[in-house]
């Protein structure tokens, strides 16, 4: 009788739960289990731990990653030097820099002198696999009614199917508040399960099984880093027994799986080992909430939705009835509504992936976010800082996910200490720097790959994120305590490292290299533009913080700096000081448009001496580079075209990305897979709807014709403003600005095609409203809501 009631309860749960399988817009779903990790499995994560869910009915695999499980680094046999040379390279760097003032050099020639072999750099490792085999009656037949989904809104992966006369439902999440991966399996009949945890073949681990727990622990051979998994299996009723390295469960009830994964890594140069025992830590983790799935899920959902639900985007109402792989396959074949649904899903997926791969207390999102199944992943699954790490964080502020940025800031701050040694030993400079790539072990030197080893401007590009965080949230304490040391250190580095070009008398970067092609020269456009961005921001920050000395030094340096904005013979923006651009080049790095995005110095309509013709030249350059490229490059181009205010072209890039650079699980390809393109594209979609890089709000600056009607809410603009917009074919019908603090808000009114009524909600009366220079400019009050409604007299007939 009791058993019968339990079955009924399980059935009720499945029925109740089936609402969760309803078709909602923020959902990826499939009608088959995944077989391919890269293309089909579905990612869940809490920033530190990642899970890839396959959804196999008989043999289930959840592949697990934890961000700090890396080979190499300190402790590795043969030593590790953080990329720092034993003897000073300063004279060598200086002499090559001087040489480049009059000639160019092939990258191979420079790499022979300045490159260095990566030595115990290491690789990000898979943590292993939770494997659950089910035994079903011989006459059960094949599974039917199969469905596997990723619910972006709930932060859950789900699987359901029927086999024989039994219904099955499974849910998976990775909780940030509780730091565990959790699975919950329901069935309307008996579940006979065998559970094990597989460690990758390249490792040997100690496995112990008993009392409903599998413990796996060991140390990486290469560097002694300790790791531990504790997997607790908890059926609501029935027995769990040990069987060799596995656990067996025989139950008529639902079963909860709680998995903890820990290492003894800590992010602290030069001693990256914590004293905490990973086994004890993992054991403690699995005790969270007494292992009660309901409570774990409630806490997880609350935490996840507090972030995820802040932004909504509707390009087409409803949700497609097609599985996501088919929705993507048929993209662009005529069903406009389905295409819009895929675009909005892809946008929200980028936000979901950022929440899942970057939360406070862990390392930042790497080239694969947090998900990795390899022992030697592409590019070590590391942190490339000549665009890729930065691109991961492009959507963070605008997509109202500032809470995903602490890992980036913690990581960069921790690089400043070794980065100071790098600045001294390679440049004899103050401040800090690093080059093309870095890892969890504070690597700050160049490597020996001629195509891409030299990028000391990475310090300034990373510092940009600190200042942008201030610009969005206006947190002066953050600016003072966290951004300023990083920015000032990068600025002092460049004050020391820049050289005067005798030909122009201007300050240039030398050696300078435009990623990842062409010769080494002095003053390539990207080098100059990145330093320009840094000096501009550092000057502003110095003024805000009252550092008069630094403000003055930045002012002088900005006057003397070559800004890297030159228009060349075919109307292009020059990539190098010399006019040598090949109009047939389709190279994926469009580095010389840094000042367009993510920089802010290429401005439409400004025609001063620094900016003459560069907006048009940027367009010319981008046109010549063409649209097709690898995933992240297409994503960058969406942002470029949005900044060029060409919504249709930005949309064309987005369409190309979805068609040619997106896998069935909507991951971005490089190939095989690299997550930066997902993030870059989500940022690009926002740039099409809202821009604020000049502290002036542009509403729908690059809305493509294809987005006829729609709405977005919860986007963030610089100045601590939250923005919601409703639009139709004629533009914004209504937009609402919510001020997070007292201060000026400027809206570009030139884009208003019709008259707007402006309503200032109670208590938020503006102090001053100026309509001049095409700006609607007013002083907002903290908490004020400002509603702009298109005049009722305007009939939109388009
Ligand atoms: C940069 C890119 C490559 C790749 C690598 C991780 O070097 O040029 O295409 O994305 O980063």
Short mmCIF file of N, CA and C in Angstrom, two decimals, residues 69-153:
data_model
loop_
_atom_site.label_atom_id
_atom_site.label_comp_id
_atom_site.label_asym_id
_atom_site.label_seq_id
_atom_site.Cartn_x
_atom_site.Cartn_y
_atom_site.Cartn_z
N UNK A 69 40.86 23.02 -11.98
CA UNK A 69 41.62 21.78 -12.20
C UNK A 69 42.50 21.94 -13.44
N UNK A 70 43.69 22.37 -13.22
CA UNK A 70 44.66 22.65 -14.28
C UNK A 70 45.95 21.89 -14.01
N UNK A 71 46.55 21.40 -15.08
CA UNK A 71 47.91 20.89 -14.97
C UNK A 71 48.86 22.08 -15.03
N UNK A 72 50.16 21.81 -14.94
CA UNK A 72 51.17 22.87 -15.07
C UNK A 72 51.27 23.74 -13.84
N UNK A 73 51.95 24.85 -14.00
CA UNK A 73 52.07 25.83 -12.92
C UNK A 73 53.08 25.44 -11.86
N UNK A 74 53.07 26.19 -10.74
CA UNK A 74 54.02 25.90 -9.68
C UNK A 74 53.82 24.47 -9.17
N UNK A 75 54.91 23.84 -8.88
CA UNK A 75 54.80 22.45 -8.41
C UNK A 75 54.99 21.46 -9.55
N UNK A 76 54.97 21.93 -10.78
CA UNK A 76 55.13 21.01 -11.91
C UNK A 76 56.58 20.58 -12.02
N UNK A 77 56.77 19.32 -12.38
CA UNK A 77 58.13 18.81 -12.53
C UNK A 77 58.86 19.61 -13.59
N UNK A 78 60.06 20.05 -13.27
CA UNK A 78 60.81 20.85 -14.26
C UNK A 78 60.64 22.33 -14.02
N UNK A 79 59.80 22.68 -13.03
CA UNK A 79 59.69 24.09 -12.63
C UNK A 79 58.73 24.92 -13.47
N UNK A 80 58.51 26.09 -12.99
CA UNK A 80 57.55 27.00 -13.62
C UNK A 80 57.99 28.41 -13.28
N UNK A 81 58.01 29.31 -14.26
CA UNK A 81 58.57 30.64 -14.00
C UNK A 81 57.59 31.78 -14.29
N UNK A 82 56.31 31.48 -14.46
CA UNK A 82 55.27 32.50 -14.66
C UNK A 82 55.49 33.31 -15.96
N UNK A 83 56.37 32.80 -16.82
CA UNK A 83 56.65 33.54 -18.06
C UNK A 83 57.64 34.67 -17.85
N UNK A 84 58.28 34.69 -16.67
CA UNK A 84 59.21 35.78 -16.37
C UNK A 84 60.65 35.37 -16.69
N UNK A 85 61.38 36.20 -17.40
CA UNK A 85 62.74 35.83 -17.76
C UNK A 85 63.70 35.97 -16.57
N UNK A 86 64.70 35.15 -16.56
CA UNK A 86 65.68 35.20 -15.47
C UNK A 86 66.53 36.46 -15.58
N UNK A 87 66.82 36.84 -16.81
CA UNK A 87 67.63 38.06 -16.98
C UNK A 87 66.79 39.11 -17.68
N UNK A 88 67.17 40.34 -17.48
CA UNK A 88 66.39 41.45 -18.03
C UNK A 88 66.37 41.43 -19.56
N UNK A 89 65.21 41.64 -20.11
CA UNK A 89 65.06 41.70 -21.57
C UNK A 89 64.92 43.15 -22.03
N UNK A 90 65.10 44.07 -21.10
CA UNK A 90 64.76 45.46 -21.37
C UNK A 90 65.54 46.03 -22.57
N UNK A 91 66.84 45.79 -22.58
CA UNK A 91 67.63 46.37 -23.67
C UNK A 91 67.22 45.81 -25.02
N UNK A 92 66.93 44.51 -25.02
CA UNK A 92 66.52 43.85 -26.26
C UNK A 92 65.19 44.41 -26.77
N UNK A 93 64.22 44.53 -25.87
CA UNK A 93 62.91 45.07 -26.27
C UNK A 93 63.09 46.50 -26.78
N UNK A 94 63.90 47.26 -26.06
CA UNK A 94 64.11 48.66 -26.46
C UNK A 94 64.76 48.73 -27.83
N UNK A 95 65.75 47.87 -28.07
CA UNK A 95 66.46 47.99 -29.34
C UNK A 95 65.57 47.54 -30.51
N UNK A 96 64.73 46.54 -30.28
CA UNK A 96 63.79 46.15 -31.35
C UNK A 96 62.77 47.28 -31.56
N UNK A 97 62.33 47.85 -30.46
CA UNK A 97 61.38 48.96 -30.55
C UNK A 97 61.96 50.12 -31.35
N UNK A 98 63.24 50.39 -31.13
CA UNK A 98 63.90 51.49 -31.83
C UNK A 98 64.04 51.17 -33.32
N UNK A 99 64.44 49.94 -33.58
CA UNK A 99 64.58 49.49 -34.97
C UNK A 99 63.27 49.68 -35.74
N UNK A 100 62.17 49.38 -35.05
CA UNK A 100 60.87 49.43 -35.72
C UNK A 100 60.40 50.85 -36.01
N UNK A 101 61.08 51.82 -35.46
CA UNK A 101 60.71 53.21 -35.78
C UNK A 101 61.08 53.54 -37.23
N UNK A 102 61.97 52.74 -37.80
CA UNK A 102 62.38 53.04 -39.18
C UNK A 102 62.16 51.89 -40.14
N UNK A 103 61.84 50.72 -39.60
CA UNK A 103 61.64 49.58 -40.50
C UNK A 103 60.59 48.66 -39.90
N UNK A 104 60.13 47.69 -40.67
CA UNK A 104 59.22 46.69 -40.09
C UNK A 104 59.95 45.35 -40.04
N UNK A 105 59.45 44.46 -39.21
CA UNK A 105 60.08 43.15 -39.07
C UNK A 105 59.02 42.06 -39.15
N UNK A 106 59.40 40.92 -39.68
CA UNK A 106 58.46 39.80 -39.72
C UNK A 106 58.29 39.24 -38.30
N UNK A 107 57.08 38.79 -37.97
CA UNK A 107 56.84 38.26 -36.62
C UNK A 107 57.84 37.16 -36.24
N UNK A 108 58.21 36.32 -37.21
CA UNK A 108 59.14 35.22 -36.91
C UNK A 108 60.46 35.78 -36.39
N UNK A 109 60.91 36.89 -37.02
CA UNK A 109 62.20 37.46 -36.64
C UNK A 109 62.13 38.00 -35.21
N UNK A 110 61.00 38.62 -34.86
CA UNK A 110 60.86 39.16 -33.50
C UNK A 110 60.69 38.01 -32.49
N UNK A 111 59.88 37.03 -32.89
CA UNK A 111 59.62 35.90 -31.97
C UNK A 111 60.91 35.14 -31.67
N UNK A 112 61.81 35.08 -32.65
CA UNK A 112 63.09 34.39 -32.41
C UNK A 112 63.85 35.07 -31.26
N UNK A 113 63.68 36.37 -31.15
CA UNK A 113 64.42 37.09 -30.11
C UNK A 113 63.63 37.25 -28.80
N UNK A 114 62.34 37.54 -28.94
CA UNK A 114 61.57 37.86 -27.74
C UNK A 114 60.62 36.74 -27.27
N UNK A 115 60.39 35.78 -28.17
CA UNK A 115 59.46 34.71 -27.81
C UNK A 115 60.09 33.78 -26.78
N UNK A 116 59.25 33.10 -26.06
CA UNK A 116 59.78 32.10 -25.12
C UNK A 116 58.82 30.91 -25.09
N UNK A 117 59.45 29.76 -24.95
CA UNK A 117 58.68 28.53 -24.97
C UNK A 117 57.78 28.46 -23.74
N UNK A 118 56.53 28.11 -23.94
CA UNK A 118 55.66 27.94 -22.78
C UNK A 118 56.15 26.72 -22.01
N UNK A 119 56.32 26.91 -20.75
CA UNK A 119 56.98 25.90 -19.95
C UNK A 119 56.05 25.54 -18.81
N UNK A 120 55.51 24.34 -18.87
CA UNK A 120 54.54 23.93 -17.85
C UNK A 120 53.38 24.92 -17.71
N UNK A 121 52.94 25.41 -18.85
CA UNK A 121 51.82 26.35 -18.86
C UNK A 121 50.54 25.65 -18.36
N UNK A 122 50.41 24.37 -18.75
CA UNK A 122 49.28 23.59 -18.25
C UNK A 122 48.05 23.65 -19.13
N UNK A 123 47.08 22.82 -18.78
CA UNK A 123 45.80 22.73 -19.51
C UNK A 123 44.67 22.61 -18.51
N UNK A 124 43.55 23.15 -18.88
CA UNK A 124 42.33 22.96 -18.10
C UNK A 124 41.89 21.51 -18.29
N UNK A 125 41.51 20.83 -17.20
CA UNK A 125 41.17 19.40 -17.24
C UNK A 125 39.69 19.14 -17.02
N UNK A 126 39.22 18.05 -17.57
CA UNK A 126 37.89 17.57 -17.19
C UNK A 126 37.97 17.02 -15.76
N UNK A 127 36.90 17.21 -14.99
CA UNK A 127 36.89 16.66 -13.63
C UNK A 127 36.45 15.20 -13.63
N UNK A 128 35.68 14.81 -14.66
CA UNK A 128 35.21 13.43 -14.74
C UNK A 128 33.74 13.35 -15.12
N UNK A 129 33.17 12.18 -14.93
CA UNK A 129 31.79 11.95 -15.36
C UNK A 129 31.00 11.24 -14.28
N UNK A 130 29.83 11.77 -14.00
CA UNK A 130 28.88 11.00 -13.21
C UNK A 130 28.10 10.14 -14.20
N UNK A 131 28.13 8.83 -13.98
CA UNK A 131 27.47 7.92 -14.92
C UNK A 131 26.39 7.15 -14.16
N UNK A 132 25.20 7.15 -14.71
CA UNK A 132 24.10 6.42 -14.06
C UNK A 132 23.48 5.47 -15.07
N UNK A 133 23.60 4.17 -14.78
CA UNK A 133 23.03 3.16 -15.68
C UNK A 133 21.70 2.69 -15.07
N UNK A 134 20.68 2.57 -15.92
CA UNK A 134 19.38 2.11 -15.42
C UNK A 134 19.11 0.71 -15.95
N UNK A 135 18.52 -0.06 -15.09
CA UNK A 135 18.12 -1.39 -15.52
C UNK A 135 16.61 -1.37 -15.71
N UNK A 136 16.15 -1.71 -16.90
CA UNK A 136 14.69 -1.73 -17.11
C UNK A 136 14.28 -3.15 -17.47
N UNK A 137 13.03 -3.52 -17.22
CA UNK A 137 12.60 -4.89 -17.55
C UNK A 137 12.86 -5.19 -19.03
N UNK A 138 13.18 -6.44 -19.30
CA UNK A 138 13.55 -6.84 -20.66
C UNK A 138 12.44 -6.51 -21.66
N UNK A 139 11.19 -6.53 -21.18
CA UNK A 139 10.09 -6.29 -22.12
C UNK A 139 9.66 -4.81 -22.18
N UNK A 140 10.49 -3.92 -21.63
CA UNK A 140 10.09 -2.50 -21.55
C UNK A 140 10.08 -1.82 -22.92
N UNK A 141 10.82 -2.37 -23.84
CA UNK A 141 10.85 -1.75 -25.17
C UNK A 141 11.73 -0.51 -25.19
N UNK A 142 11.67 0.21 -26.28
CA UNK A 142 12.50 1.41 -26.44
C UNK A 142 11.85 2.61 -25.72
N UNK A 143 12.64 3.58 -25.31
CA UNK A 143 12.04 4.79 -24.73
C UNK A 143 11.19 5.53 -25.77
N UNK A 144 10.10 6.09 -25.32
CA UNK A 144 9.25 6.90 -26.22
C UNK A 144 9.00 8.27 -25.56
N UNK A 145 8.34 9.13 -26.30
CA UNK A 145 7.96 10.47 -25.79
C UNK A 145 9.16 11.20 -25.17
N UNK A 146 10.29 11.06 -25.81
CA UNK A 146 11.53 11.59 -25.23
C UNK A 146 11.61 13.11 -25.39
N UNK A 147 12.07 13.77 -24.37
CA UNK A 147 12.32 15.20 -24.44
C UNK A 147 13.43 15.60 -23.47
N UNK A 148 14.33 16.42 -23.96
CA UNK A 148 15.47 16.90 -23.16
C UNK A 148 15.47 18.40 -23.31
N UNK A 149 15.62 19.13 -22.22
CA UNK A 149 15.54 20.58 -22.36
C UNK A 149 16.44 21.31 -21.37
N UNK A 150 16.73 22.54 -21.74
CA UNK A 150 17.47 23.43 -20.86
C UNK A 150 16.58 24.64 -20.63
N UNK A 151 16.14 24.79 -19.39
CA UNK A 151 15.23 25.88 -19.05
C UNK A 151 16.09 27.04 -18.54
N UNK A 152 16.28 28.03 -19.40
CA UNK A 152 17.18 29.14 -19.06
C UNK A 152 16.62 29.94 -17.88
N UNK A 153 15.31 30.00 -17.80
CA UNK A 153 14.67 30.80 -16.75
C UNK A 153 14.81 30.13 -15.37
#
